CSV table of C-alpha atoms in Angstrom, one decimal:
chain,number,residue,atom,x,y,z
A,1,MET,CA,0.0,0.0,0.0
A,2,MET,CA,1.0,3.6,-0.6
A,3,SER,CA,1.9,6.4,1.6
A,4,THR,CA,1.0,9.9,0.4
A,5,GLU,CA,4.6,10.4,-0.5
A,6,GLY,CA,4.5,7.6,-3.1
A,7,ALA,CA,2.8,7.1,-6.4
A,8,GLY,CA,-0.9,6.2,-6.6
A,9,ALA,CA,-0.6,2.7,-7.9
A,10,CYS,CA,-1.5,1.1,-4.6
A,11,ALA,CA,-4.4,1.6,-2.3
A,12,HIS,CA,-4.5,4.3,0.5
A,13,PRO,CA,-3.9,2.9,4.0
A,14,LEU,CA,-7.5,3.9,4.9
A,15,ALA,CA,-8.7,1.4,2.4
A,16,PHE,CA,-6.9,-1.4,4.2
A,17,VAL,CA,-8.4,-0.2,7.6
A,18,ARG,CA,-11.9,-0.2,6.0
A,19,ALA,CA,-11.4,-3.7,4.5
A,20,GLN,CA,-10.0,-5.0,7.8
A,21,ARG,CA,-13.1,-3.7,9.7
A,22,GLY,CA,-15.6,-4.3,7.0
A,23,TRP,CA,-16.6,-0.7,6.9
A,24,SER,CA,-18.3,1.1,4.0
A,25,TYR,CA,-17.6,4.8,3.6
A,26,GLN,CA,-20.9,5.6,5.3
A,27,ARG,CA,-20.2,3.2,8.2
A,28,LEU,CA,-16.8,4.8,8.7
A,29,ALA,CA,-18.4,8.3,8.7
A,30,ARG,CA,-20.8,7.1,11.4
A,31,VAL,CA,-18.0,5.7,13.5
A,32,VAL,CA,-16.1,8.9,13.4
A,33,ALA,CA,-19.2,11.0,14.2
A,34,ARG,CA,-20.0,8.7,17.2
A,35,ARG,CA,-16.5,8.8,18.6
A,36,ALA,CA,-16.4,12.6,18.1
A,37,ARG,CA,-19.5,12.9,20.3
A,38,ASP,CA,-17.8,10.7,22.9
A,39,LEU,CA,-14.9,13.2,22.8
A,40,GLY,CA,-17.4,15.9,23.6
A,41,VAL,CA,-17.3,17.7,20.2
A,42,ALA,CA,-20.7,19.1,19.3
A,43,ASN,CA,-22.1,19.2,15.7
A,44,MET,CA,-19.3,16.9,14.4
A,45,ALA,CA,-20.2,16.2,10.7
A,46,ALA,CA,-18.4,13.2,9.1
A,47,GLU,CA,-20.1,12.5,5.8
A,48,ARG,CA,-19.6,9.7,3.4
A,49,GLN,CA,-18.3,12.1,0.7
A,50,LYS,CA,-15.8,13.6,3.2
A,51,VAL,CA,-14.5,10.2,4.1
A,52,TRP,CA,-14.2,9.2,0.4
A,53,ARG,CA,-12.1,12.3,-0.2
A,54,TRP,CA,-9.7,11.3,2.7
A,55,GLU,CA,-9.0,8.1,0.8
A,56,HIS,CA,-9.1,9.2,-2.8
A,57,ARG,CA,-8.3,12.9,-3.0
A,58,GLY,CA,-5.4,13.3,-0.5
A,59,VAL,CA,-7.6,15.4,1.8
A,60,VAL,CA,-6.2,15.3,5.4
A,61,PRO,CA,-8.9,14.9,8.0
A,62,ASP,CA,-9.2,17.6,10.6
A,63,ARG,CA,-7.7,16.9,14.0
A,64,VAL,CA,-11.0,16.0,15.7
A,65,SER,CA,-11.8,13.5,13.0
A,66,GLN,CA,-8.3,11.9,13.3
A,67,LEU,CA,-8.6,11.7,17.1
A,68,ALA,CA,-12.1,10.2,16.8
A,69,LEU,CA,-10.9,7.5,14.3
A,70,ALA,CA,-7.8,6.9,16.4
A,71,ALA,CA,-9.9,6.3,19.5
A,72,GLU,CA,-11.9,3.7,17.6
A,73,LEU,CA,-8.8,1.9,16.3
A,74,GLY,CA,-7.0,2.0,19.7
A,75,VAL,CA,-4.3,4.3,18.5
A,76,SER,CA,-3.0,6.9,21.1
A,77,ALA,CA,-3.4,10.6,20.6
A,78,GLU,CA,0.4,10.9,21.0
A,79,LYS,CA,1.0,8.7,17.9
A,80,VAL,CA,-1.5,10.8,16.0
A,81,GLU,CA,0.5,13.9,16.8
A,82,SER,CA,3.9,12.3,16.1
A,83,HIS,CA,3.0,10.4,12.9
A,84,PRO,CA,1.3,12.7,10.3
A,85,TRP,CA,-1.7,11.3,8.5
A,86,PRO,CA,-1.9,8.6,7.2
A,87,ALA,CA,1.3,7.2,8.9
A,88,TRP,CA,-0.5,6.5,12.2
A,89,LEU,CA,-3.1,4.2,10.7
A,90,PRO,CA,-2.4,0.7,11.9
A,91,THR,CA,-2.0,-1.0,8.6
A,92,GLY,CA,1.6,-2.2,8.9
A,93,ASP,CA,2.2,-1.0,5.3
A,94,VAL,CA,2.8,2.7,5.5
A,95,VAL,CA,6.4,3.8,4.9
A,96,ARG,CA,7.1,7.2,6.4
A,97,THR,CA,9.7,9.2,4.6
A,98,ASP,CA,9.4,12.7,6.1
A,99,TYR,CA,11.8,12.3,9.1
A,100,PRO,CA,14.1,15.3,9.6
A,101,TRP,CA,17.6,14.8,8.2
A,102,ASN,CA,19.3,15.2,11.6
A,103,SER,CA,20.3,13.0,14.6
A,104,ALA,CA,16.9,13.3,16.2
A,105,GLY,CA,15.2,12.3,12.9
A,106,SER,CA,17.5,9.3,12.6
A,107,VAL,CA,16.6,8.1,16.2
A,108,THR,CA,12.9,8.6,15.5
A,109,SER,CA,13.1,6.6,12.3
A,110,MET,CA,15.0,3.8,14.1
A,111,ILE,CA,12.4,3.7,16.9
A,112,ASP,CA,9.6,3.5,14.4
A,113,VAL,CA,11.2,0.7,12.4
A,114,VAL,CA,12.0,-1.5,15.3
A,115,GLU,CA,8.4,-1.1,16.6
A,116,GLY,CA,6.7,-1.8,13.3
A,117,ALA,CA,8.8,-3.4,10.6
A,118,LEU,CA,8.2,-7.0,11.7
A,119,THR,CA,4.4,-6.5,11.4
A,120,ASP,CA,4.6,-6.2,7.6
A,121,ARG,CA,2.9,-8.6,5.3
A,122,ARG,CA,4.6,-10.2,2.3
A,123,GLY,CA,4.2,-8.9,-1.2
A,124,PHE,CA,3.9,-5.1,-1.2
A,125,LEU,CA,6.3,-2.5,-2.6
A,126,THR,CA,5.1,0.7,-1.0
A,127,ILE,CA,7.3,3.5,-2.1
A,128,THR,CA,7.4,3.9,-5.9
A,129,GLY,CA,7.2,6.7,-8.5
A,130,ALA,CA,7.5,10.2,-7.1
A,131,GLY,CA,8.3,8.9,-3.7
A,132,VAL,CA,11.6,7.3,-4.9
A,133,ALA,CA,12.5,10.4,-6.9
A,134,SER,CA,11.9,12.6,-3.9
A,135,LEU,CA,14.0,10.4,-1.6
A,136,ALA,CA,16.9,10.2,-4.1
A,137,ASN,CA,16.9,14.0,-4.6
A,138,GLU,CA,16.8,14.7,-0.8
A,139,TRP,CA,19.7,12.4,-0.2
A,140,LEU,CA,21.9,13.9,-2.9
A,141,ASN,CA,21.2,17.5,-1.7
A,142,LEU,CA,22.1,16.8,1.9
A,143,GLU,CA,25.4,17.8,3.5
A,144,PRO,CA,26.8,15.2,5.9
A,145,THR,CA,26.2,16.1,9.6
A,146,ARG,CA,27.7,15.1,12.9
A,147,LEU,CA,25.9,14.2,16.1
A,148,VAL,CA,25.7,17.3,18.3
A,149,ALA,CA,24.3,16.3,21.6
A,150,ALA,CA,24.2,13.4,23.9
A,151,LEU,CA,21.0,12.2,25.5
A,152,ASP,CA,20.4,11.5,29.1
A,153,GLY,CA,20.9,8.0,30.3
A,154,GLY,CA,23.6,5.4,30.8
A,155,ARG,CA,27.1,6.2,29.5
A,156,VAL,CA,28.0,4.5,26.2
A,157,ASP,CA,31.8,4.0,25.7
A,158,GLU,CA,34.0,2.6,23.0
A,159,GLN,CA,33.9,-0.9,24.6
A,160,VAL,CA,30.2,-1.1,24.1
A,161,VAL,CA,30.5,0.1,20.5
A,162,HIS,CA,33.3,-2.4,19.7
A,163,ARG,CA,31.2,-5.2,21.1
A,164,ILE,CA,28.3,-4.5,18.8
A,165,GLU,CA,30.7,-4.0,15.9
A,166,HIS,CA,32.2,-7.4,16.6
A,167,ASN,CA,28.8,-9.0,15.9
A,168,ILE,CA,28.2,-7.4,12.4
A,169,PRO,CA,30.5,-9.6,10.3
A,170,GLY,CA,28.8,-12.7,11.6
A,171,LEU,CA,25.4,-11.2,10.8
A,172,ARG,CA,26.6,-10.5,7.2
A,173,LEU,CA,27.9,-14.0,6.9
A,174,MET,CA,24.6,-15.5,8.1
A,175,ASP,CA,22.6,-13.3,5.7
A,176,ASP,CA,25.0,-14.2,2.8
A,177,ARG,CA,24.8,-18.0,3.4
A,178,LEU,CA,21.3,-18.4,4.8
A,179,GLY,CA,19.2,-15.2,4.5
A,180,GLY,CA,15.5,-15.3,5.2
A,181,GLU,CA,13.3,-14.4,8.1
A,182,GLY,CA,15.4,-15.9,10.9
A,183,VAL,CA,18.3,-13.7,10.0
A,184,ARG,CA,16.0,-10.7,9.7
A,185,ARG,CA,14.7,-11.2,13.3
A,186,LEU,CA,18.2,-11.6,14.6
A,187,VAL,CA,19.5,-8.4,13.0
A,188,ASP,CA,16.4,-6.6,14.2
A,189,ALA,CA,17.2,-7.6,17.8
A,190,GLU,CA,20.7,-6.1,17.5
A,191,LEU,CA,19.2,-2.9,15.9
A,192,ARG,CA,16.8,-2.6,18.9
A,193,VAL,CA,19.8,-2.5,21.3
A,194,VAL,CA,21.6,0.2,19.2
A,195,THR,CA,18.3,2.2,18.9
A,196,GLU,CA,17.8,2.2,22.7
A,197,LEU,CA,21.4,3.3,23.2
A,198,LEU,CA,20.9,6.2,20.8
A,199,ALA,CA,17.6,7.2,22.3
A,200,LYS,CA,18.4,6.8,26.0
A,201,GLY,CA,22.2,6.7,26.4
A,202,SER,CA,24.7,9.3,27.2
A,203,TYR,CA,27.7,9.5,24.9
A,204,THR,CA,30.3,11.8,23.2
A,205,GLU,CA,29.9,13.2,19.7
A,206,LYS,CA,32.4,10.6,18.4
A,207,ILE,CA,30.6,7.6,20.1
A,208,GLY,CA,27.2,9.0,18.9
A,209,ALA,CA,28.5,9.0,15.3
A,210,SER,CA,29.7,5.4,15.7
A,211,LEU,CA,26.3,4.3,17.1
A,212,GLN,CA,24.6,6.0,14.1
A,213,LEU,CA,26.9,4.1,11.7
A,214,LEU,CA,26.2,0.8,13.5
A,215,ALA,CA,22.4,1.5,13.2
A,216,ALA,CA,22.8,2.3,9.5
A,217,GLU,CA,24.5,-1.0,8.7
A,218,LEU,CA,22.2,-3.1,10.9
A,219,ALA,CA,19.2,-1.5,9.4
A,220,ARG,CA,20.6,-2.1,5.9
A,221,ILE,CA,21.2,-5.8,6.7
A,222,ALA,CA,17.7,-6.1,8.2
A,223,GLY,CA,16.3,-4.4,5.1
A,224,TRP,CA,18.1,-6.9,2.9
A,225,ALA,CA,17.0,-9.9,5.0
A,226,SER,CA,13.4,-8.5,4.8
A,227,PHE,CA,13.7,-8.1,1.0
A,228,ASP,CA,14.9,-11.7,0.7
A,229,ALA,CA,12.1,-13.0,3.0
A,230,GLY,CA,9.5,-11.2,0.9
A,231,TYR,CA,8.6,-8.4,3.4
A,232,HIS,CA,9.1,-5.6,1.0
A,233,THR,CA,7.5,-2.7,2.9
A,234,SER,CA,9.6,-3.7,5.9
A,235,ALA,CA,12.7,-3.6,3.7
A,236,GLN,CA,11.8,-0.1,2.6
A,237,ARG,CA,11.2,1.0,6.2
A,238,TYR,CA,14.6,-0.3,7.4
A,239,TRP,CA,16.4,1.3,4.5
A,240,ILE,CA,14.7,4.7,5.0
A,241,ALA,CA,15.9,4.5,8.7
A,242,ALA,CA,19.4,3.4,7.5
A,243,LEU,CA,19.7,6.3,5.2
A,244,HIS,CA,18.9,8.8,8.0
A,245,ALA,CA,21.4,7.0,10.3
A,246,ALA,CA,24.1,7.1,7.6
A,247,HIS,CA,23.5,10.8,7.1
A,248,ALA,CA,23.7,11.5,10.9
A,249,ALA,CA,27.0,9.5,10.9
A,250,GLY,CA,28.3,11.5,7.9
A,251,ASP,CA,29.0,8.4,5.8
A,252,ARG,CA,28.1,8.8,2.2
A,253,LEU,CA,29.4,5.4,1.1
A,254,VAL,CA,27.1,3.6,3.5
A,255,GLY,CA,24.2,5.6,2.2
A,256,ALA,CA,25.2,4.8,-1.4
A,257,ASN,CA,25.2,1.1,-0.5
A,258,ILE,CA,21.7,1.4,1.0
A,259,MET,CA,20.4,3.1,-2.2
A,260,LYS,CA,22.1,0.4,-4.2
A,261,ASN,CA,20.0,-2.2,-2.3
A,262,MET,CA,16.8,-0.2,-2.8
A,263,SER,CA,17.6,0.0,-6.6
A,264,LEU,CA,17.7,-3.8,-6.8
A,265,GLN,CA,14.4,-4.1,-5.1
A,266,CYS,CA,12.9,-1.8,-7.7
A,267,VAL,CA,14.4,-3.9,-10.5
A,268,ASP,CA,12.9,-7.1,-9.0
A,269,PHE,CA,9.5,-5.4,-8.9
A,270,ALA,CA,9.6,-4.1,-12.4
A,271,HIS,CA,10.1,-0.5,-11.5
A,272,PRO,CA,13.2,0.2,-13.6
A,273,LYS,CA,12.8,4.0,-13.7
A,274,GLU,CA,12.9,4.1,-9.9
A,275,ALA,CA,15.8,1.6,-9.9
A,276,LEU,CA,17.7,3.9,-12.2
A,277,GLU,CA,17.1,7.0,-10.1
A,278,LEU,CA,18.3,5.2,-7.0
A,279,ALA,CA,21.3,3.7,-8.7
A,280,GLU,CA,22.3,7.1,-10.1
A,281,ALA,CA,21.9,8.7,-6.7
A,282,ALA,CA,24.1,6.0,-5.2
A,283,VAL,CA,26.9,6.6,-7.8
A,284,ALA,CA,26.7,10.4,-7.5
A,285,SER,CA,26.9,10.3,-3.7
A,286,SER,CA,29.9,8.0,-3.7
A,287,GLY,CA,32.2,10.7,-5.1
A,288,GLY,CA,33.5,8.7,-8.0
A,289,ILE,CA,35.2,6.1,-5.7
A,290,SER,CA,37.1,3.2,-7.3
A,291,GLY,CA,37.8,-0.3,-6.2
A,292,ARG,CA,35.1,-2.8,-5.3
A,293,VAL,CA,32.6,-0.2,-4.0
A,294,GLY,CA,32.8,1.8,-7.2
A,295,ALA,CA,32.4,-1.4,-9.3
A,296,MET,CA,29.4,-2.5,-7.2
A,297,LEU,CA,27.6,0.8,-7.7
A,298,GLN,CA,28.3,0.9,-11.4
A,299,MET,CA,27.1,-2.7,-11.7
A,300,ARG,CA,23.8,-1.8,-10.0
A,301,LEU,CA,23.5,1.1,-12.5
A,302,ALA,CA,24.1,-1.3,-15.3
A,303,ARG,CA,21.3,-3.6,-14.0
A,304,ALA,CA,18.9,-0.7,-14.0
A,305,HIS,CA,19.7,0.3,-17.5
A,306,ALA,CA,19.4,-3.4,-18.6
A,307,ALA,CA,16.0,-3.6,-17.0
A,308,LEU,CA,14.9,-0.6,-19.0
A,309,GLY,CA,16.3,-2.3,-22.2
A,310,ASP,CA,18.9,0.4,-22.6
A,311,GLN,CA,21.8,-1.5,-24.0
A,312,ALA,CA,24.0,1.6,-24.5
A,313,GLY,CA,23.5,2.8,-20.9
A,314,CYS,CA,24.1,-0.8,-19.6
A,315,PHE,CA,27.4,-1.3,-21.5
A,316,ARG,CA,28.6,2.2,-20.5
A,317,ALA,CA,28.0,1.4,-16.8
A,318,LEU,CA,29.6,-2.0,-17.2
A,319,ALA,CA,32.7,-0.4,-18.7
A,320,GLN,CA,32.8,2.0,-15.7
A,321,ALA,CA,32.5,-1.0,-13.4
A,322,GLU,CA,35.5,-2.7,-15.0
A,323,THR,CA,37.5,0.5,-14.7
A,324,ALA,CA,36.7,0.9,-11.1
A,325,ALA,CA,37.5,-2.7,-10.3
A,326,ASP,CA,40.9,-2.4,-12.0
A,327,ARG,CA,41.8,0.4,-9.7
A,328,SER,CA,42.5,-1.2,-6.3
A,329,SER,CA,41.3,0.9,-3.4
A,330,PRO,CA,42.5,0.5,0.2
A,331,GLN,CA,39.2,2.2,1.3
A,332,ASP,CA,37.0,-0.8,0.5
A,333,PRO,CA,34.8,-1.4,3.5
A,334,ALA,CA,33.9,-4.9,4.8
A,335,TRP,CA,30.5,-4.9,3.2
A,336,ALA,CA,32.1,-4.7,-0.2
A,337,GLY,CA,33.6,-8.1,0.2
A,338,ILE,CA,30.7,-9.7,-1.6
A,339,PHE,CA,31.9,-8.3,-4.9
A,340,ASP,CA,34.2,-11.1,-6.2
A,341,GLU,CA,34.7,-12.8,-9.5
A,342,GLY,CA,31.6,-14.9,-9.2
A,343,PHE,CA,29.3,-12.0,-8.2
A,344,HIS,CA,30.7,-9.9,-11.1
A,345,ALA,CA,30.2,-12.6,-13.7
A,346,ALA,CA,26.6,-13.4,-12.4
A,347,GLN,CA,25.6,-9.7,-12.6
A,348,LEU,CA,26.9,-9.5,-16.2
A,349,GLY,CA,24.9,-12.6,-17.0
A,350,ILE,CA,21.7,-11.1,-15.6
A,351,CYS,CA,22.3,-7.9,-17.5
A,352,TYR,CA,22.4,-9.9,-20.7
A,353,ILE,CA,19.2,-11.8,-19.7
A,354,ASP,CA,17.4,-8.5,-19.4
A,355,LEU,CA,18.8,-7.3,-22.7
A,356,GLY,CA,17.6,-10.5,-24.4
A,357,GLN,CA,21.1,-11.8,-25.3
A,358,LEU,CA,20.8,-15.3,-23.9
A,359,PRO,CA,24.0,-17.0,-25.3
A,360,GLN,CA,26.1,-14.3,-23.7
A,361,ALA,CA,24.0,-14.6,-20.5
A,362,ASP,CA,24.6,-18.3,-20.4
A,363,ARG,CA,28.4,-17.9,-20.9
A,364,TRP,CA,28.7,-15.5,-17.9
A,365,LEU,CA,26.4,-17.5,-15.7
A,366,THR,CA,28.4,-20.6,-16.4
A,367,HIS,CA,31.6,-18.9,-15.4
A,368,ALA,CA,29.9,-17.5,-12.3
A,369,LEU,CA,28.8,-20.9,-11.1
A,370,LYS,CA,32.3,-22.3,-11.8
A,371,VAL,CA,34.0,-19.8,-9.5
A,372,HIS,CA,31.3,-18.9,-7.0
A,373,PRO,CA,31.6,-20.6,-3.6
A,374,VAL,CA,28.8,-23.1,-2.9
A,375,ALA,CA,28.9,-22.2,0.7
A,376,ARG,CA,27.0,-19.0,-0.3
A,377,ALA,CA,24.0,-21.2,-0.8
A,378,ARG,CA,21.4,-18.6,-1.5
A,379,ASP,CA,23.3,-16.8,-4.3
A,380,HIS,CA,24.3,-20.2,-5.7
A,381,ALA,CA,20.7,-21.2,-6.0
A,382,THR,CA,19.9,-17.8,-7.6
A,383,TYR,CA,22.6,-18.3,-10.3
A,384,LEU,CA,21.5,-21.9,-11.0
A,385,LEU,CA,17.9,-20.9,-11.4
A,386,ARG,CA,18.9,-18.0,-13.7
A,387,ARG,CA,20.9,-20.3,-15.9
A,388,ALA,CA,18.2,-23.0,-15.9
A,389,ALA,CA,15.7,-20.4,-17.2
A,390,VAL,CA,18.2,-19.3,-19.9
A,391,GLN,CA,18.7,-23.0,-21.0
A,392,ILE,CA,15.0,-23.6,-21.1
A,393,ASP,CA,14.4,-20.5,-23.2
A,394,LEU,CA,17.2,-21.6,-25.5
A,395,GLY,CA,15.4,-24.9,-26.0
A,396,ASN,CA,17.8,-27.0,-24.0
A,397,ILE,CA,15.1,-28.5,-21.7
A,398,ASP,CA,17.2,-31.4,-20.3
A,399,HIS,CA,20.0,-29.2,-19.3
A,400,GLY,CA,17.7,-26.6,-17.8
A,401,CYS,CA,16.0,-29.4,-15.8
A,402,ALA,CA,19.3,-30.7,-14.6
A,403,LEU,CA,20.2,-27.2,-13.3
A,404,VAL,CA,16.9,-27.0,-11.4
A,405,ARG,CA,17.6,-30.3,-9.8
A,406,GLU,CA,21.0,-29.0,-8.8
A,407,ALA,CA,19.5,-25.9,-7.3
A,408,THR,CA,16.8,-27.7,-5.2
A,409,PRO,CA,19.0,-28.6,-2.2
A,410,PHE,CA,20.1,-25.0,-2.0
A,411,LEU,CA,16.5,-23.7,-2.2
A,412,GLU,CA,15.6,-26.0,0.7
A,413,ALA,CA,18.6,-24.9,2.8
A,414,THR,CA,18.0,-21.2,2.5
A,415,ARG,CA,14.2,-20.7,2.0
A,416,SER,CA,14.6,-17.4,0.2
A,417,GLN,CA,11.4,-16.0,-1.0
A,418,ARG,CA,13.2,-14.2,-3.8
A,419,ASN,CA,14.5,-17.6,-5.0
A,420,ALA,CA,11.0,-19.1,-4.5
A,421,ARG,CA,9.7,-16.5,-7.0
A,422,ARG,CA,12.4,-17.4,-9.4
A,423,ALA,CA,11.6,-21.0,-9.1
A,424,GLU,CA,8.0,-20.3,-9.8
A,425,GLU,CA,9.1,-18.4,-13.0
A,426,VAL,CA,11.0,-21.5,-14.0
A,427,ARG,CA,7.9,-23.6,-13.5
A,428,ARG,CA,6.0,-21.3,-15.8
A,429,SER,CA,8.6,-21.8,-18.5
A,430,LEU,CA,8.5,-25.6,-18.0
A,431,ARG,CA,4.8,-25.7,-18.4
A,432,ARG,CA,5.3,-24.5,-22.0
A,433,HIS,CA,7.0,-27.9,-22.5
A,434,ALA,CA,4.5,-30.1,-20.8
A,435,ALA,CA,5.0,-32.9,-23.3
A,436,HIS,CA,8.6,-33.3,-22.2
A,437,PRO,CA,8.7,-36.0,-19.4
A,438,GLU,CA,11.7,-34.4,-17.6
A,439,ALA,CA,9.9,-31.0,-17.6
A,440,ARG,CA,6.9,-32.5,-16.0
A,441,GLU,CA,8.9,-34.2,-13.3
A,442,VAL,CA,10.9,-31.0,-12.5
A,443,ASP,CA,7.7,-29.0,-12.4
A,444,GLN,CA,6.3,-31.4,-9.8
A,445,LEU,CA,9.6,-31.2,-7.9
A,446,LEU,CA,9.4,-27.4,-7.7
A,447,ALA,CA,5.7,-27.7,-6.6
A,448,ARG,CA,6.7,-29.4,-3.3
A,449,PRO,CA,6.8,-27.1,-0.3
A,450,THR,CA,10.3,-26.2,0.9
């Protein structure tokens, strides 16, 4: 569902509330009027047409109407005041993007995300269209800031920060090898600790910046795990909070990596224009860095161009990625370690798939599977499914089916919803060859619950 900051392709959150409660517009108007009388407001008029305009015309209800509806839904008046309409509606799908770009705004975004992100339902991409463009432009126009003041509470020292930092490589490894909802919940628990330290702790400016950076990376990982588990609104929430924390910490590269993740989500959901805007913002905010980071960001830009069918733009970005990768950089952060030969080859192969050049795609995916470590089970399954789909489309049904069989144990081990969607796409391709015995068998294999 869509917040008022996004495009209008999805329903307004009020529509979800009405569906959940079984309310017509007239019934909702009566509920608001009754609750307003309970609040002691005379001559409160909530008409069907007025309620319809709240949902369809972007009209913001007056304060009394909002408080009346909140009382009916069990939402506190404090939340109505702190979360502008319609963000306070209890849908679990609204993504707030209007946090201030300062330390307080970062802390508020983190509090909101740890309170609400795990309540998301699978399947929605909430921020699209104008919402993405606005976010990308805001990020690019910001100047990095530093944490100014410490909050009252327990003292946070470097030892506490280092202990939390020590956990992050293990969380990255678990996400890389397993992914899914279990990792998402584990990372969220770590993020809650950091959020509480930021909100209630006492610390120096330097420690505050370190906490913000930890929050940014934890929220990024939680967003990625949510994306992999199929909780796409939660992923956006985590990434919005991560961007604010990265800004508060003054780290543009971490912010660029977050926008790179958001770009891939848009590619997966067939929003290539938004993917391009986010990838361009990521590249621009990185300051033209070389090494693995520069190559990763250019590769994401190439994927966005390929999704748009823009071969020239894709090849231009791929050339820039090669140039960046050839220039070693001692600045490469730990999170850039995923960019290795196998990852690079696989991304090239996927670009060629989107451009409709299947023989080239197969060549690069073959190389990716040859050099990619099987311990990274989720990505290995991804590349096997990608190559299986290419082989089926090239008419090599037996080879495609063999690749699917090879991928099945990895699918069962990781339970990635993104890979489950890819497996379903392979099944649709196999159904076009229903007369082929192996295709029927593999179709049934993929139909089993994992």
